[in-house]
């Protein structure tokens, strides 16, 4: 039966029911089937001056690929996306579309924006089902480029350079490629084998080599890569994986985790599965501190492991930095939110184990440097929340290892590598940087955009045009 399309509303997408998914790690959103995708594609106005493309950090020809879906030419749609993105199945799932392409969609002025992310995901999944993958370029340059870090930024830069014919090797510290896509974002949002591993294989199909268990700054330095190994240029995409803490009393108690450690245990080391040995602490009652995507992922992971979960965030719902879809899903699954609330102390029992958290109510004052209203404590409003596990999801900074072991690499006060926004060039000749290590923790698509720009920057540098 043909789908009746309300031009003002998105074609609904199937999801696992909240009561079911709260107890498993299977993907929450099930995506469009072909009929639904073609129906949703009819909602695109094919604007002459497409704002959505401007809203996309990698400038995907969005009306172009949607028009192909409308015609039923899915392979054509995949080719259009592939001109700009090497990780479409990932981006279709985790990009904050509501503030990017969909946020400026003209259809969204009077009704709901076109479901661009879900259409991108559909196209990439369709191509995977057909076994379609990109081909390595026939012409190769005999010039070596090293990429440090196999997260979205490194993979994108490596893929683009390989398409230009360069001989590219990625050096990755962990035993698996993918960066935050494998160790941070949980399986229920981004399946690792079905989606991430597959898209990494597509990058490898372009000729990119990936060396895992290789820590630049320890196994080898950038100076050694360039001077001894003959790399003509290096792209640093080492992310921002160093967690921040609040430095409040009790933070050393047993049962306090950084979200990074908690999620790495669950996602990369598969601690939630009986056939894996990595232990993970399952609290009876868990408090997650923070309001970003990382906080939502930690909260929803703890819930699936069997805990009651409360998210404590110091601003109001309006300022929650997490993607709207993640907050909506977390609430549907039964996660409690204590908003305008900030921890002041973690309470321990006589054995040093977490037994609760003391918090204080906040109100919003004048805007701060970030433009958001600054939370201010309300005197005398402290109270306690009982819990036996606390997960800190307060943000991360770049690890200083690489900058500390490389000559002439400028960093700023936040330990980010200083890199030109257009080319990725750093203070050191032949060394480029981008993604979270240069901007601080941001998003997958911004990291990919930086990787694309740096690939062009490196190509120009090697040609002597930079
Ligand atoms: C839990 C979580 C959820 C998130 N959810 C979203 C989301 O829904 N949507 C979104 O857009 N963004 C999300 N983000 C942010 C997004 O994942 C990051 O902005 C993005 O991954 C940054 O990409 P990157 O390539 O710069 O760094 P990373 O993904 O961090 O990759 C860096 C890689 O470099 C490696 N590395 C580090 N140091 C070295 C070294 N010395 N030598 C060799 N390798 C090294 C690391 O092991 C890692 O694999 C989330 C982040 C987290 C932590």
Coordinates of C-alpha atoms in Angstrom, one line a residue, residues 5-383:
X5 CA 2.5 11.7 2.7
X6 CA 1.6 14.8 4.8
X7 CA 3.9 17.4 3.2
X8 CA 4.2 19.2 6.5
X9 CA 5.3 16.2 8.5
X10 CA 8.2 13.8 8.3
X11 CA 7.4 10.2 7.3
X12 CA 7.6 8.5 10.7
X13 CA 10.5 6.2 11.3
X14 CA 10.2 2.8 13.1
X15 CA 11.9 2.5 16.5
X16 CA 12.2 -0.2 19.1
X17 CA 9.6 0.4 21.8
X18 CA 11.1 2.2 24.9
X19 CA 10.1 -0.5 27.4
X20 CA 11.8 -3.2 25.2
X21 CA 15.0 -1.2 24.3
X22 CA 15.7 -0.1 27.8
X23 CA 16.8 -3.7 28.4
X24 CA 18.9 -4.4 25.3
X25 CA 21.8 -2.9 23.3
X26 CA 20.1 -3.3 19.9
X27 CA 19.8 -0.2 17.7
X28 CA 16.9 2.1 18.8
X29 CA 16.1 3.6 15.5
X30 CA 15.3 1.1 12.8
X31 CA 15.6 3.5 9.8
X32 CA 13.4 3.8 6.7
X33 CA 12.6 1.0 4.2
X34 CA 12.8 1.8 0.5
X35 CA 9.1 2.8 0.3
X36 CA 9.3 5.1 3.3
X37 CA 12.5 6.7 2.0
X38 CA 11.0 7.4 -1.4
X39 CA 7.9 8.9 0.2
X40 CA 10.0 11.1 2.5
X41 CA 12.1 12.2 -0.5
X42 CA 9.0 13.6 -2.2
X43 CA 8.9 16.3 0.6
X44 CA 12.2 17.9 -0.6
X45 CA 11.5 21.2 -2.4
X46 CA 14.7 20.9 -4.5
X47 CA 15.5 24.5 -3.6
X48 CA 17.5 26.5 -6.2
X49 CA 19.6 27.9 -3.4
X50 CA 19.7 25.0 -1.0
X51 CA 20.4 26.1 2.5
X52 CA 20.8 22.5 3.7
X53 CA 24.0 22.2 1.7
X54 CA 25.4 25.4 3.4
X55 CA 24.3 23.8 6.8
X56 CA 26.3 20.7 6.1
X57 CA 30.0 21.0 7.2
X58 CA 31.1 18.6 4.4
X59 CA 28.7 20.2 1.8
X60 CA 26.9 17.1 0.7
X61 CA 24.7 17.8 -2.4
X62 CA 21.6 17.1 -0.4
X63 CA 18.9 17.9 -2.9
X64 CA 20.9 16.0 -5.5
X65 CA 21.0 12.7 -3.5
X66 CA 17.4 13.1 -2.4
X67 CA 16.2 13.6 -6.0
X68 CA 18.0 10.3 -6.9
X69 CA 16.1 8.5 -4.1
X70 CA 12.8 10.0 -5.4
X71 CA 13.6 8.5 -8.8
X72 CA 14.5 5.1 -7.2
X73 CA 18.1 5.4 -8.2
X74 CA 19.7 4.4 -4.9
X75 CA 23.1 3.7 -6.4
X76 CA 23.1 7.2 -7.9
X77 CA 22.1 8.7 -4.5
X78 CA 25.1 6.8 -2.8
X79 CA 27.5 8.2 -5.5
X80 CA 26.3 11.8 -4.8
X81 CA 26.8 11.4 -1.1
X82 CA 30.2 9.6 -1.6
X83 CA 31.6 12.7 -3.4
X84 CA 31.6 14.5 -0.1
X85 CA 31.4 12.0 2.7
X86 CA 33.2 8.7 3.5
X87 CA 31.1 7.9 6.5
X88 CA 27.4 8.4 5.5
X89 CA 25.9 5.5 7.5
X90 CA 27.6 7.0 10.6
X91 CA 26.6 10.6 9.9
X92 CA 23.0 9.6 9.1
X93 CA 22.8 8.2 12.6
X94 CA 24.8 10.6 14.8
X95 CA 24.9 14.0 13.2
X96 CA 23.0 16.8 15.0
X97 CA 20.9 17.4 11.9
X98 CA 18.4 19.6 13.7
X99 CA 21.1 22.3 14.1
X100 CA 22.7 21.7 10.7
X101 CA 21.1 20.7 7.4
X102 CA 17.6 20.1 8.8
X103 CA 17.9 23.3 10.9
X104 CA 17.9 25.4 7.8
X105 CA 15.7 23.3 5.5
X106 CA 13.1 25.5 3.9
X107 CA 10.4 22.8 4.3
X108 CA 11.0 23.3 8.1
X109 CA 9.8 27.0 8.0
X110 CA 6.1 26.0 7.9
X111 CA 6.2 22.3 8.7
X112 CA 8.8 19.7 9.7
X113 CA 12.2 19.7 7.9
X114 CA 12.9 16.9 5.5
X115 CA 14.4 13.9 7.3
X116 CA 17.8 14.4 5.7
X117 CA 19.7 12.3 8.2
X118 CA 17.4 9.3 7.9
X119 CA 17.6 9.5 4.1
X120 CA 21.4 9.6 4.2
X121 CA 21.3 6.6 6.5
X122 CA 18.9 4.7 4.3
X123 CA 21.1 5.3 1.2
X124 CA 24.3 4.1 3.0
X125 CA 22.6 1.0 4.4
X126 CA 21.1 0.2 1.0
X127 CA 24.6 0.4 -0.6
X128 CA 26.0 -1.9 2.1
X129 CA 23.2 -4.5 1.5
X130 CA 24.1 -4.5 -2.2
X131 CA 27.8 -4.9 -1.3
X132 CA 28.7 -1.6 -3.0
X133 CA 32.0 -0.1 -1.9
X134 CA 34.2 2.7 -3.2
X135 CA 37.1 1.7 -5.5
X136 CA 40.8 2.6 -5.1
X137 CA 42.0 5.2 -7.6
X138 CA 44.0 3.7 -10.6
X139 CA 46.7 6.4 -10.5
X140 CA 49.0 6.4 -7.5
X141 CA 51.5 9.0 -6.4
X142 CA 54.6 7.6 -4.8
X143 CA 54.2 10.1 -1.9
X144 CA 53.7 9.0 1.8
X145 CA 51.4 10.8 4.2
X146 CA 50.8 9.7 7.8
X147 CA 47.6 10.3 9.7
X148 CA 47.5 10.0 13.5
X149 CA 44.3 8.7 14.9
X150 CA 41.6 6.6 13.2
X151 CA 38.5 8.6 14.3
X152 CA 36.2 10.3 11.9
X153 CA 38.6 13.2 11.2
X154 CA 41.6 10.9 10.5
X155 CA 39.6 8.5 8.4
X156 CA 38.1 11.3 6.3
X157 CA 41.4 12.9 5.6
X158 CA 43.0 9.6 4.8
X159 CA 40.2 8.6 2.5
X160 CA 40.3 11.9 0.6
X161 CA 44.1 11.7 0.3
X162 CA 43.9 8.1 -1.0
X163 CA 41.4 9.2 -3.6
X164 CA 44.0 11.7 -4.8
X165 CA 46.5 8.9 -5.1
X166 CA 48.6 9.4 -2.0
X167 CA 50.1 6.4 -0.1
X168 CA 48.4 6.9 3.3
X169 CA 49.0 5.1 6.6
X170 CA 46.9 5.8 9.7
X171 CA 48.5 5.2 13.1
X172 CA 46.0 4.4 15.8
X173 CA 46.7 4.1 19.5
X174 CA 43.9 1.6 20.3
X175 CA 43.5 -2.0 19.1
X176 CA 40.5 -0.9 16.9
X177 CA 40.0 1.9 14.4
X178 CA 37.1 4.3 14.7
X179 CA 37.9 6.7 17.6
X180 CA 34.8 7.8 19.5
X181 CA 32.7 5.9 17.0
X182 CA 33.9 2.6 18.6
X183 CA 34.9 3.5 22.1
X184 CA 32.4 6.3 22.9
X185 CA 29.0 6.1 21.1
X186 CA 27.1 3.1 22.2
X187 CA 26.0 0.1 20.1
X188 CA 22.3 1.1 20.5
X189 CA 22.9 4.3 18.6
X190 CA 25.7 3.2 16.3
X191 CA 26.2 -0.5 15.6
X192 CA 29.9 -1.3 15.5
X193 CA 30.1 -4.3 13.1
X194 CA 27.2 -3.5 10.9
X195 CA 28.0 0.2 10.5
X196 CA 31.3 1.5 11.8
X197 CA 33.5 -1.5 10.8
X198 CA 31.8 -1.5 7.3
X199 CA 32.6 2.2 6.7
X200 CA 36.2 1.7 7.9
X201 CA 36.5 -1.2 5.4
X202 CA 35.3 1.3 2.7
X203 CA 38.1 3.7 3.6
X204 CA 40.6 0.8 3.5
X205 CA 39.2 -0.2 0.1
X206 CA 40.5 3.1 -1.2
X207 CA 44.0 1.9 -0.3
X208 CA 44.4 3.4 3.2
X209 CA 46.6 1.3 5.6
X210 CA 45.7 1.3 9.3
X211 CA 48.3 0.4 12.0
X212 CA 46.6 -0.2 15.3
X213 CA 48.2 -0.4 18.9
X214 CA 50.6 2.4 17.7
X215 CA 50.8 5.4 20.0
X216 CA 52.5 8.4 18.3
X217 CA 54.6 10.1 21.0
X218 CA 55.5 6.7 22.5
X219 CA 55.9 4.0 19.8
X220 CA 57.4 6.7 17.5
X221 CA 57.4 10.5 17.3
X222 CA 56.2 12.8 14.5
X223 CA 59.9 13.8 14.0
X224 CA 60.8 10.1 13.4
X225 CA 57.8 9.7 11.0
X226 CA 59.0 12.6 8.9
X227 CA 62.8 12.2 9.2
X228 CA 63.3 8.4 9.3
X229 CA 60.2 7.0 7.6
X230 CA 59.9 9.4 4.7
X231 CA 56.5 10.8 5.3
X232 CA 56.1 14.1 3.3
X233 CA 53.3 15.3 5.6
X234 CA 51.4 14.3 8.8
X235 CA 47.8 15.0 9.7
X236 CA 47.1 14.9 13.5
X237 CA 43.6 13.8 14.3
X238 CA 44.1 12.4 17.8
X239 CA 40.8 13.7 19.3
X240 CA 40.1 15.0 22.7
X241 CA 40.0 12.0 25.0
X242 CA 41.2 13.3 28.3
X243 CA 38.3 13.5 30.7
X244 CA 37.6 16.5 33.0
X245 CA 36.5 16.3 36.6
X246 CA 34.9 18.8 39.0
X247 CA 37.5 18.6 41.7
X248 CA 34.8 18.4 44.5
X249 CA 35.2 16.5 47.7
X250 CA 34.7 12.7 47.4
X251 CA 35.5 12.5 43.7
X252 CA 38.2 9.9 44.4
X253 CA 35.5 7.5 46.0
X254 CA 35.1 4.0 44.7
X255 CA 32.2 4.1 42.2
X256 CA 33.1 7.4 40.5
X257 CA 33.9 7.0 36.8
X258 CA 34.6 9.3 33.9
X259 CA 32.1 8.7 31.2
X260 CA 35.0 7.9 28.9
X261 CA 36.1 5.0 31.0
X262 CA 32.6 3.7 31.6
X263 CA 31.7 3.9 27.9
X264 CA 35.0 2.4 26.8
X265 CA 34.4 -0.6 29.0
X266 CA 30.9 -1.0 27.7
X267 CA 31.4 -0.2 24.0
X268 CA 35.0 -1.1 23.0
X269 CA 35.6 -3.9 25.6
X270 CA 31.9 -5.1 25.3
X271 CA 31.6 -5.4 29.1
X272 CA 27.9 -5.7 28.8
X273 CA 28.2 -9.1 27.1
X274 CA 28.6 -12.3 29.1
X275 CA 31.2 -13.6 26.6
X276 CA 33.6 -10.7 27.3
X277 CA 35.8 -10.5 30.4
X278 CA 36.0 -6.7 31.0
X279 CA 34.3 -5.9 34.3
X280 CA 31.9 -3.0 34.7
X281 CA 30.3 -1.6 37.8
X282 CA 26.5 -1.8 37.6
X283 CA 25.0 0.6 40.1
X284 CA 21.7 0.1 41.7
X285 CA 21.2 3.9 41.4
X286 CA 23.4 5.9 39.1
X287 CA 23.9 9.6 38.9
X288 CA 25.3 11.0 35.6
X289 CA 26.7 14.5 35.8
X290 CA 26.4 16.6 32.6
X291 CA 24.0 17.3 29.7
X292 CA 25.8 16.5 26.5
X293 CA 25.7 13.5 24.2
X294 CA 28.3 11.8 26.3
X295 CA 26.0 12.2 29.4
X296 CA 23.0 10.8 27.6
X297 CA 25.1 7.8 26.3
X298 CA 26.5 7.1 29.7
X299 CA 23.0 7.3 31.3
X300 CA 21.3 5.1 28.7
X301 CA 24.1 2.6 29.0
X302 CA 23.8 2.4 32.8
X303 CA 20.1 2.0 32.4
X304 CA 20.5 -0.9 30.0
X305 CA 22.9 -2.5 32.5
X306 CA 20.1 -2.5 35.0
X307 CA 20.5 0.7 37.1
X308 CA 18.0 3.4 37.9
X309 CA 19.5 6.6 36.4
X310 CA 19.3 10.3 37.2
X311 CA 21.0 13.0 35.1
X312 CA 22.1 16.0 37.0
X313 CA 22.7 19.1 34.8
X314 CA 23.4 22.7 36.0
X315 CA 21.4 24.6 33.4
X316 CA 17.8 24.2 32.2
X317 CA 16.3 21.8 29.6
X318 CA 16.7 24.5 26.9
X319 CA 20.4 24.6 27.2
X320 CA 21.0 20.8 27.2
X321 CA 23.7 20.4 24.6
X322 CA 22.8 16.8 23.7
X323 CA 21.0 16.1 20.4
X324 CA 17.2 16.5 20.9
X325 CA 16.6 12.9 19.7
X326 CA 18.9 11.6 22.4
X327 CA 17.2 13.6 25.2
X328 CA 13.8 12.4 23.9
X329 CA 14.9 8.8 23.8
X330 CA 16.5 9.0 27.3
X331 CA 13.2 10.4 28.8
X332 CA 11.1 7.8 27.0
X333 CA 13.3 5.0 28.5
X334 CA 12.7 6.3 32.0
X335 CA 15.8 8.3 32.8
X336 CA 15.1 11.1 35.4
X337 CA 16.5 14.6 34.9
X338 CA 17.4 16.9 37.8
X339 CA 17.9 20.2 35.9
X340 CA 19.3 23.4 37.3
X341 CA 21.2 21.3 39.8
X342 CA 24.9 21.0 40.4
X343 CA 27.0 18.5 42.5
X344 CA 28.9 20.0 45.5
X345 CA 30.2 16.7 47.1
X346 CA 30.2 13.0 46.5
X347 CA 29.3 11.1 49.7
X348 CA 31.2 8.0 50.7
X349 CA 30.5 5.2 53.2
X350 CA 33.1 3.9 55.8
X351 CA 34.6 1.7 53.0
X352 CA 35.2 4.6 50.6
X353 CA 32.3 3.5 48.4
X354 CA 29.9 6.1 46.9
X355 CA 26.7 6.3 48.9
X356 CA 25.2 9.5 47.5
X357 CA 25.8 12.9 46.0
X358 CA 25.1 16.3 47.6
X359 CA 23.8 18.8 45.1
X360 CA 22.6 22.5 45.1
X361 CA 19.9 24.1 43.1
X362 CA 20.9 26.7 40.5
X363 CA 19.2 29.6 38.7
X364 CA 20.2 31.2 35.4
X365 CA 21.9 34.6 35.6
X366 CA 23.4 36.8 32.9
X367 CA 24.9 35.3 29.7
X368 CA 28.5 34.2 30.0
X369 CA 31.3 34.2 27.3
X370 CA 29.6 31.2 25.6
X371 CA 26.4 33.3 25.2
X372 CA 24.5 30.9 27.4
X373 CA 22.9 32.2 30.7
X374 CA 25.3 31.5 33.5
X375 CA 24.1 29.1 36.3
X376 CA 24.2 30.6 39.8
X377 CA 23.9 28.7 43.0
X378 CA 20.8 29.3 45.1
X379 CA 22.0 29.7 48.7
X380 CA 20.7 27.1 51.2
X381 CA 19.1 24.9 48.5
X382 CA 21.4 21.9 49.0
X383 CA 20.0 18.3 49.2

